[in-house]
PDB file of C-alpha atoms in Angstrom:
ATOM      1  CA  MET A 246      47.640  23.321   1.413  1.00 36.00           C
ATOM      2  CA  SER A 247      49.470  22.274  -1.743  1.00 38.00           C
ATOM      3  CA  LYS A 248      48.031  19.871  -4.311  1.00 38.00           C
ATOM      4  CA  ARG A 249      50.813  17.469  -3.459  1.00 37.00           C
ATOM      5  CA  SER A 250      49.838  17.343   0.214  1.00 35.00           C
ATOM      6  CA  LYS A 251      46.205  16.616  -0.689  1.00 36.00           C
ATOM      7  CA  LYS A 252      47.156  13.450  -2.520  1.00 37.00           C
ATOM      8  CA  LYS A 253      45.709  10.298  -0.967  1.00 37.00           C
ATOM      9  CA  HIS A 254      48.061   7.546   0.108  1.00 36.00           C
ATOM     10  CA  SER A 255      47.163   3.923   0.846  1.00 37.00           C
ATOM     11  CA  GLY A 256      48.826   0.570   1.326  1.00 39.00           C
ATOM     12  CA  LEU A 257      52.446   0.270   2.403  1.00 38.00           C
ATOM     13  CA  VAL A 258      53.944   3.759   2.569  1.00 39.00           C
ATOM     14  CA  THR A 259      57.702   3.778   2.046  1.00 40.00           C
ATOM     15  CA  LYS A 260      58.370   6.061  -0.949  1.00 39.00           C
ATOM     16  CA  ARG A 261      60.653   8.956  -0.131  1.00 37.00           C
ATOM     17  CA  HIS A 262      58.605  11.698  -1.770  1.00 44.00           C
ATOM     18  CA  THR A 263      55.427  10.817   0.168  1.00 55.00           C
ATOM     19  CA  ILE A 264      56.808  11.279   3.689  1.00 56.00           C
ATOM     20  CA  LEU A 265      56.431  15.016   4.274  1.00 58.00           C
ATOM     21  CA  ALA A 266      53.259  15.361   2.205  1.00 65.00           C
ATOM     22  CA  ASP A 267      51.676  12.421   4.019  1.00 65.00           C
ATOM     23  CA  LEU A 268      52.579  13.858   7.437  1.00 65.00           C
ATOM     24  CA  GLU A 269      51.198  17.292   6.542  1.00 63.00           C
ATOM     25  CA  GLN A 270      48.007  15.736   5.195  1.00 66.00           C
ATOM     26  CA  ALA A 271      47.549  13.528   8.262  1.00 66.00           C
ATOM     27  CA  TRP A 272      47.844  16.456  10.680  1.00 65.00           C
ATOM     28  CA  ALA A 273      45.473  18.603   8.606  1.00 62.00           C
ATOM     29  CA  GLU A 274      42.804  15.916   8.194  1.00 61.00           C
ATOM     30  CA  SER A 275      42.881  14.849  11.844  1.00 61.00           C
ATOM     31  CA  PHE A 276      42.785  18.307  13.407  1.00 60.00           C
ATOM     32  CA  SER A 277      41.177  20.417  10.646  1.00 54.00           C
ATOM     33  CA  SER A 278      44.190  22.685  10.898  1.00 52.00           C
ATOM     34  CA  GLU A 279      44.416  25.622   8.526  1.00 52.00           C
ATOM     35  CA  VAL A 280      47.919  26.442   9.744  1.00 56.00           C
ATOM     36  CA  PRO A 281      50.559  24.043   8.322  1.00 57.00           C
ATOM     37  CA  ILE A 282      52.373  21.989  10.956  1.00 63.00           C
ATOM     38  CA  THR A 283      56.071  21.813  10.158  1.00 64.00           C
ATOM     39  CA  VAL A 284      58.460  18.955  10.877  1.00 63.00           C
ATOM     40  CA  GLU A 285      59.877  21.000  13.759  1.00 66.00           C
ATOM     41  CA  SER A 286      56.393  21.518  15.221  1.00 68.00           C
ATOM     42  CA  SER A 287      55.637  17.824  14.770  1.00 70.00           C
ATOM     43  CA  HIS A 288      58.766  16.876  16.709  1.00 72.00           C
ATOM     44  CA  GLN A 289      57.723  19.005  19.688  1.00 73.00           C
ATOM     45  CA  LEU A 290      54.127  17.777  19.581  1.00 73.00           C
ATOM     46  CA  LEU A 291      55.159  14.133  19.593  1.00 78.00           C
ATOM     47  CA  GLU A 292      57.581  14.627  22.472  1.00 77.00           C
ATOM     48  CA  GLU A 293      54.749  16.184  24.493  1.00 74.00           C
ATOM     49  CA  THR A 294      52.457  13.194  24.024  1.00 80.00           C
ATOM     50  CA  GLY A 295      54.986  10.611  25.234  1.00 83.00           C
ATOM     51  CA  ILE A 296      54.677   8.380  22.166  1.00 88.00           C
ATOM     52  CA  ALA A 297      58.330   9.042  21.287  1.00 88.00           C
ATOM     53  CA  GLN A 298      59.252   6.769  24.215  1.00 91.00           C
ATOM     54  CA  LEU A 299      58.675   3.848  21.833  1.00 93.00           C
ATOM     55  CA  LEU A 300      61.646   4.902  19.712  1.00 93.00           C
ATOM     56  CA  VAL A 301      63.807   5.576  22.768  1.00 92.00           C
ATOM     57  CA  GLU A 302      63.321   1.894  23.565  1.00 94.00           C
ATOM     58  CA  ALA A 303      63.671   0.675  19.973  1.00 95.00           C
ATOM     59  CA  GLU A 304      66.915   2.547  19.307  1.00 95.00           C
ATOM     60  CA  LYS A 305      68.671   0.417  21.926  1.00 95.00           C
ATOM     61  CA  TYR A 306      68.303  -2.533  19.568  1.00 97.00           C
ATOM     62  CA  CYS A 307      69.505  -0.900  16.354  1.00 97.00           C
ATOM     63  CA  TYR A 308      73.013  -2.397  16.241  1.00 95.00           C
ATOM     64  CA  THR A 309      73.683  -1.817  12.524  1.00 95.00           C
ATOM     65  CA  ARG A 310      70.405  -1.579  10.639  1.00 97.00           C
ATOM     66  CA  ALA A 311      66.812  -2.237  11.595  1.00 98.00           C
ATOM     67  CA  ILE A 312      63.316  -2.085  10.138  1.00 98.00           C
ATOM     68  CA  LEU A 313      60.229  -0.903  12.011  1.00 97.00           C
ATOM     69  CA  THR A 314      56.885  -2.040  10.619  1.00 96.00           C
ATOM     70  CA  CYS A 315      53.577  -0.887  12.065  1.00 95.00           C
ATOM     71  CA  VAL A 316      49.999  -1.871  11.292  1.00 94.00           C
ATOM     72  CA  LEU A 317      47.909   1.157  12.253  1.00 93.00           C
ATOM     73  CA  ARG A 318      44.937   0.361  14.463  1.00 91.00           C
ATOM     74  CA  ASN A 319      42.237   2.610  12.963  1.00 88.00           C
ATOM     75  CA  THR A 320      43.071   2.171   9.281  1.00 89.00           C
ATOM     76  CA  GLY A 321      44.813  -1.201   8.969  1.00 91.00           C
ATOM     77  CA  GLN A 322      47.484   0.530   6.881  1.00 90.00           C
ATOM     78  CA  ALA A 323      51.018  -0.861   7.132  1.00 93.00           C
ATOM     79  CA  ILE A 324      53.845   1.665   7.345  1.00 92.00           C
ATOM     80  CA  MET A 325      57.563   0.964   7.403  1.00 93.00           C
ATOM     81  CA  VAL A 326      60.748   2.857   8.218  1.00 94.00           C
ATOM     82  CA  ASP A 327      64.431   1.914   7.932  1.00 96.00           C
ATOM     83  CA  LEU A 328      66.827   2.655  10.786  1.00 97.00           C
ATOM     84  CA  GLU A 329      70.604   2.858  10.507  1.00 96.00           C
ATOM     85  CA  ARG A 330      73.152   3.253  13.266  1.00 94.00           C
ATOM     86  CA  GLN A 331      75.791   5.815  12.340  1.00 91.00           C
ATOM     87  CA  GLU A 332      78.684   7.484  14.106  1.00 81.00           C
ATOM     88  CA  GLN A 333      78.802  11.248  14.293  1.00 76.00           C
ATOM     89  CA  LYS A 334      82.188  12.875  14.811  1.00 73.00           C
ATOM     90  CA  GLN A 335      82.357  15.095  17.882  1.00 68.00           C
ATOM     91  CA  THR A 336      85.241  17.193  19.202  1.00 68.00           C
ATOM     92  CA  GLY A 337      85.495  17.505  22.974  1.00 66.00           C
ATOM     93  CA  GLU A 338      86.692  20.441  25.063  1.00 69.00           C
ATOM     94  CA  ASN A 339      90.167  18.912  25.188  1.00 70.00           C
ATOM     95  CA  GLY A 340      90.327  18.885  21.396  1.00 66.00           C
ATOM     96  CA  ASN A 341      90.073  15.108  21.106  1.00 69.00           C
ATOM     97  CA  ASP A 342      87.672  13.617  18.577  1.00 67.00           C
ATOM     98  CA  SER A 343      85.156  10.972  19.545  1.00 68.00           C
ATOM     99  CA  ALA A 344      82.388   9.109  17.728  1.00 72.00           C
ATOM    100  CA  LEU A 345      78.847   9.675  18.971  1.00 79.00           C
ATOM    101  CA  PRO A 346      76.345   6.988  17.890  1.00 82.00           C
ATOM    102  CA  VAL A 347      73.196   8.343  16.228  1.00 90.00           C
ATOM    103  CA  ILE A 348      70.200   6.608  14.672  1.00 94.00           C
ATOM    104  CA  LYS A 349      69.147   7.759  11.204  1.00 94.00           C
ATOM    105  CA  TYR A 350      65.482   7.327  10.260  1.00 94.00           C
ATOM    106  CA  GLY A 351      64.676   6.688   6.615  1.00 91.00           C
ATOM    107  CA  TYR A 352      66.007   8.711   3.720  1.00 88.00           C
ATOM    108  CA  GLU A 353      64.189  12.015   4.098  1.00 83.00           C
ATOM    109  CA  ALA A 354      64.013  14.678   6.798  1.00 80.00           C
ATOM    110  CA  GLY A 355      60.925  14.190   8.945  1.00 81.00           C
ATOM    111  CA  THR A 356      60.708  10.400   8.606  1.00 87.00           C
ATOM    112  CA  ARG A 357      60.835   9.882  12.387  1.00 89.00           C
ATOM    113  CA  GLU A 358      58.061  12.435  12.933  1.00 85.00           C
ATOM    114  CA  TRP A 359      56.005  10.918  10.116  1.00 86.00           C
ATOM    115  CA  PHE A 360      56.165   7.433  11.655  1.00 90.00           C
ATOM    116  CA  LEU A 361      55.199   8.612  15.145  1.00 89.00           C
ATOM    117  CA  GLY A 362      52.611  11.058  13.824  1.00 85.00           C
ATOM    118  CA  LYS A 363      50.779   8.366  11.881  1.00 86.00           C
ATOM    119  CA  LEU A 364      50.910   6.063  14.911  1.00 89.00           C
ATOM    120  CA  LEU A 365      49.467   8.787  17.154  1.00 85.00           C
ATOM    121  CA  ILE A 366      46.738   9.923  14.773  1.00 82.00           C
ATOM    122  CA  CYS A 367      45.593   6.369  13.951  1.00 85.00           C
ATOM    123  CA  GLY A 368      45.099   5.264  17.556  1.00 88.00           C
ATOM    124  CA  GLY A 369      48.298   3.250  17.914  1.00 91.00           C
ATOM    125  CA  GLY A 370      48.873  -0.215  16.505  1.00 94.00           C
ATOM    126  CA  GLY A 371      51.199  -3.202  16.458  1.00 96.00           C
ATOM    127  CA  VAL A 372      54.898  -2.538  15.882  1.00 97.00           C
ATOM    128  CA  ILE A 373      57.486  -5.146  14.851  1.00 97.00           C
ATOM    129  CA  MET A 374      61.219  -4.423  14.869  1.00 98.00           C
ATOM    130  CA  ARG A 375      63.744  -6.428  12.882  1.00 98.00           C
ATOM    131  CA  SER A 376      67.281  -5.736  14.100  1.00 98.00           C
ATOM    132  CA  PHE A 377      70.183  -6.927  11.950  1.00 98.00           C
ATOM    133  CA  LEU A 378      73.353  -8.085  13.706  1.00 97.00           C
ATOM    134  CA  LYS A 379      76.935  -8.142  12.460  1.00 94.00           C
ATOM    135  CA  GLU A 380      76.832 -11.904  13.017  1.00 95.00           C
ATOM    136  CA  THR A 381      76.082 -14.023   9.924  1.00 95.00           C
ATOM    137  CA  ASP A 382      73.825 -17.069   9.910  1.00 94.00           C
ATOM    138  CA  PRO A 383      75.852 -20.067   8.592  1.00 93.00           C
ATOM    139  CA  THR A 384      72.814 -21.589   6.874  1.00 90.00           C
ATOM    140  CA  THR A 385      71.610 -18.589   4.885  1.00 91.00           C
ATOM    141  CA  GLY A 386      74.737 -16.445   4.742  1.00 92.00           C
ATOM    142  CA  PHE A 387      72.636 -13.428   5.711  1.00 94.00           C
ATOM    143  CA  PRO A 388      72.929 -11.349   8.899  1.00 95.00           C
ATOM    144  CA  VAL A 389      71.245 -12.804  11.970  1.00 96.00           C
ATOM    145  CA  LYS A 390      68.223 -10.745  12.966  1.00 97.00           C
ATOM    146  CA  GLU A 391      66.355 -10.211  16.209  1.00 98.00           C
ATOM    147  CA  LEU A 392      62.590  -9.744  16.310  1.00 98.00           C
ATOM    148  CA  ARG A 393      60.790  -7.645  18.906  1.00 98.00           C
ATOM    149  CA  ALA A 394      57.250  -6.319  19.052  1.00 97.00           C
ATOM    150  CA  TRP A 395      55.171  -3.749  20.876  1.00 98.00           C
ATOM    151  CA  ASN A 396      51.466  -3.019  21.133  1.00 96.00           C
ATOM    152  CA  ILE A 397      50.668   0.705  21.262  1.00 95.00           C
ATOM    153  CA  THR A 398      47.278   1.692  22.690  1.00 93.00           C
ATOM    154  CA  ILE A 399      45.938   5.250  22.686  1.00 86.00           C
ATOM    155  CA  PRO A 400      42.562   5.209  24.488  1.00 80.00           C
ATOM    156  CA  GLU A 401      41.622   8.805  23.711  1.00 76.00           C
ATOM    157  CA  GLU A 402      41.632  10.934  20.592  1.00 76.00           C
ATOM    158  CA  PRO A 403      44.400  13.559  20.632  1.00 72.00           C
ATOM    159  CA  LYS A 404      43.262  17.179  20.549  1.00 70.00           C
ATOM    160  CA  LEU A 405      45.324  19.946  19.024  1.00 68.00           C
ATOM    161  CA  LEU A 406      45.540  23.275  20.852  1.00 66.00           C
ATOM    162  CA  TRP A 407      46.849  26.541  19.457  1.00 68.00           C
ATOM    163  CA  THR A 408      48.412  29.368  21.456  1.00 68.00           C
ATOM    164  CA  ASP A 409      49.801  32.706  20.332  1.00 67.00           C
ATOM    165  CA  PHE A 410      53.506  33.163  20.966  1.00 65.00           C
ATOM    166  CA  ALA A 411      55.422  36.188  19.687  1.00 70.00           C
ATOM    167  CA  GLY A 412      52.771  36.797  17.063  1.00 71.00           C
ATOM    168  CA  LYS A 413      52.793  33.217  15.820  1.00 69.00           C
ATOM    169  CA  LYS A 414      50.379  30.349  16.379  1.00 66.00           C
ATOM    170  CA  VAL A 415      52.128  27.510  18.211  1.00 66.00           C
ATOM    171  CA  PRO A 416      50.513  24.038  18.336  1.00 66.00           C
ATOM    172  CA  SER A 417      50.420  21.738  21.356  1.00 68.00           C
ATOM    173  CA  ILE A 418      48.668  18.492  22.253  1.00 69.00           C
ATOM    174  CA  GLN A 419      47.020  17.639  25.540  1.00 68.00           C
ATOM    175  CA  PRO A 420      48.812  14.903  27.556  1.00 65.00           C
ATOM    176  CA  LEU A 421      47.681  11.408  26.567  1.00 74.00           C
ATOM    177  CA  LYS A 422      47.610   8.137  28.485  1.00 81.00           C
ATOM    178  CA  ILE A 423      49.559   6.168  25.914  1.00 88.00           C
ATOM    179  CA  LYS A 424      50.207   2.511  26.747  1.00 92.00           C
ATOM    180  CA  ILE A 425      53.358   0.977  25.248  1.00 94.00           C
ATOM    181  CA  GLU A 426      53.335  -2.777  25.898  1.00 96.00           C
ATOM    182  CA  ARG A 427      56.324  -4.953  25.002  1.00 96.00           C
ATOM    183  CA  LEU A 428      55.359  -8.443  23.838  1.00 96.00           C
ATOM    184  CA  THR A 429      57.089 -11.488  25.291  1.00 97.00           C
ATOM    185  CA  SER A 430      59.519 -13.532  23.202  1.00 96.00           C
ATOM    186  CA  ASP A 431      56.963 -16.380  23.099  1.00 96.00           C
ATOM    187  CA  ASP A 432      54.278 -14.048  21.772  1.00 96.00           C
ATOM    188  CA  VAL A 433      56.656 -12.771  19.087  1.00 96.00           C
ATOM    189  CA  TYR A 434      57.587 -16.341  18.129  1.00 95.00           C
ATOM    190  CA  TRP A 435      54.020 -17.562  17.694  1.00 94.00           C
ATOM    191  CA  ALA A 436      52.857 -14.388  15.979  1.00 90.00           C
ATOM    192  CA  SER A 437      55.702 -14.757  13.473  1.00 91.00           C
ATOM    193  CA  ASN A 438      55.196 -18.472  12.854  1.00 92.00           C
ATOM    194  CA  THR A 439      51.427 -18.828  12.746  1.00 91.00           C
ATOM    195  CA  GLU A 440      49.425 -18.485   9.549  1.00 85.00           C
ATOM    196  CA  TYR A 441      46.253 -16.470   9.834  1.00 78.00           C
ATOM    197  CA  PRO A 442      43.328 -16.968   9.899  1.00 76.00           C
ATOM    198  CA  ASP A 443      43.509 -20.794   9.977  1.00 82.00           C
ATOM    199  CA  GLY A 444      46.159 -20.977  12.738  1.00 81.00           C
ATOM    200  CA  LYS A 445      48.505 -23.245  10.778  1.00 88.00           C
ATOM    201  CA  ARG A 446      51.995 -23.501  12.297  1.00 90.00           C
ATOM    202  CA  LEU A 447      54.813 -22.325  10.057  1.00 89.00           C
ATOM    203  CA  LYS A 448      58.446 -23.395  10.017  1.00 90.00           C
ATOM    204  CA  PRO A 449      60.600 -20.802  11.833  1.00 90.00           C
ATOM    205  CA  GLU A 450      62.896 -18.772   9.608  1.00 90.00           C
ATOM    206  CA  SER A 451      66.592 -19.620   9.904  1.00 92.00           C
ATOM    207  CA  GLY A 452      68.820 -17.032  11.553  1.00 94.00           C
ATOM    208  CA  VAL A 453      66.048 -15.338  13.540  1.00 96.00           C
ATOM    209  CA  ARG A 454      66.053 -14.761  17.287  1.00 97.00           C
ATOM    210  CA  TYR A 455      62.806 -13.934  19.045  1.00 97.00           C
ATOM    211  CA  CYS A 456      63.315 -11.451  21.854  1.00 97.00           C
TER     212      CYS A 456
END
C-alpha cells in the first residue's frame, strides 16, 4: 500500500485528495486485505450488501443540489458529500436526443463508493440530507431546503471473501441484514432544533422544510 493511503484521517472528511486514499485505507484496515480493492470492486461489493439502497432513496430528493452528512456509529466521525443533479445527453434509436438525469457525487471518482464504504465499515450511523430547491425563501434570499434523515443499523460485522476468477482474486461480501430507517418529519424537526446535551429548544431556521 502506498504511503499516501496509510495516512490517517480524522474529523470532517471532505477534501478531494483524501477520498480514494481514505477508501483504500478503510478497506485494508477493516479486512486486513493485502490485495488493493479498486473503486470498481468497491462498487460491486456495496451493491451486494444492500447498503446502496440508501442512495437510491436519497437521489429521489436531489432536485438541484443536495448535501449528505453522516455521523459514523463506531467512530463518531462526520463525513460529508455533495450531490448535484445533472442532465446527460442521450441519443435514442430514432436519432432524437434526450436528456437523462444523473446524480453526480462529489468532485472525484469514487466519492459515492467512499461514502457507502465508510458507512458500511463503521457499523452504519445517522444520515441527514439537505436538498436545495429552485424556490427562493423571501426572508433570506437563499434557496429553500428540505431536510430528511435516516438511521442506518448494521447488526453484524461485514466479512470479506476472496475467490479466484480467471487467475485474479475477486472480493465479495456476505449478505448483511442492513436496516435503513427513515425518520419522521417530527423527529427531523426536533433533532434539528434542539440543543444538546441540555435539551434547549432552538428557533427554526427560515426557509427549511422538515420532511
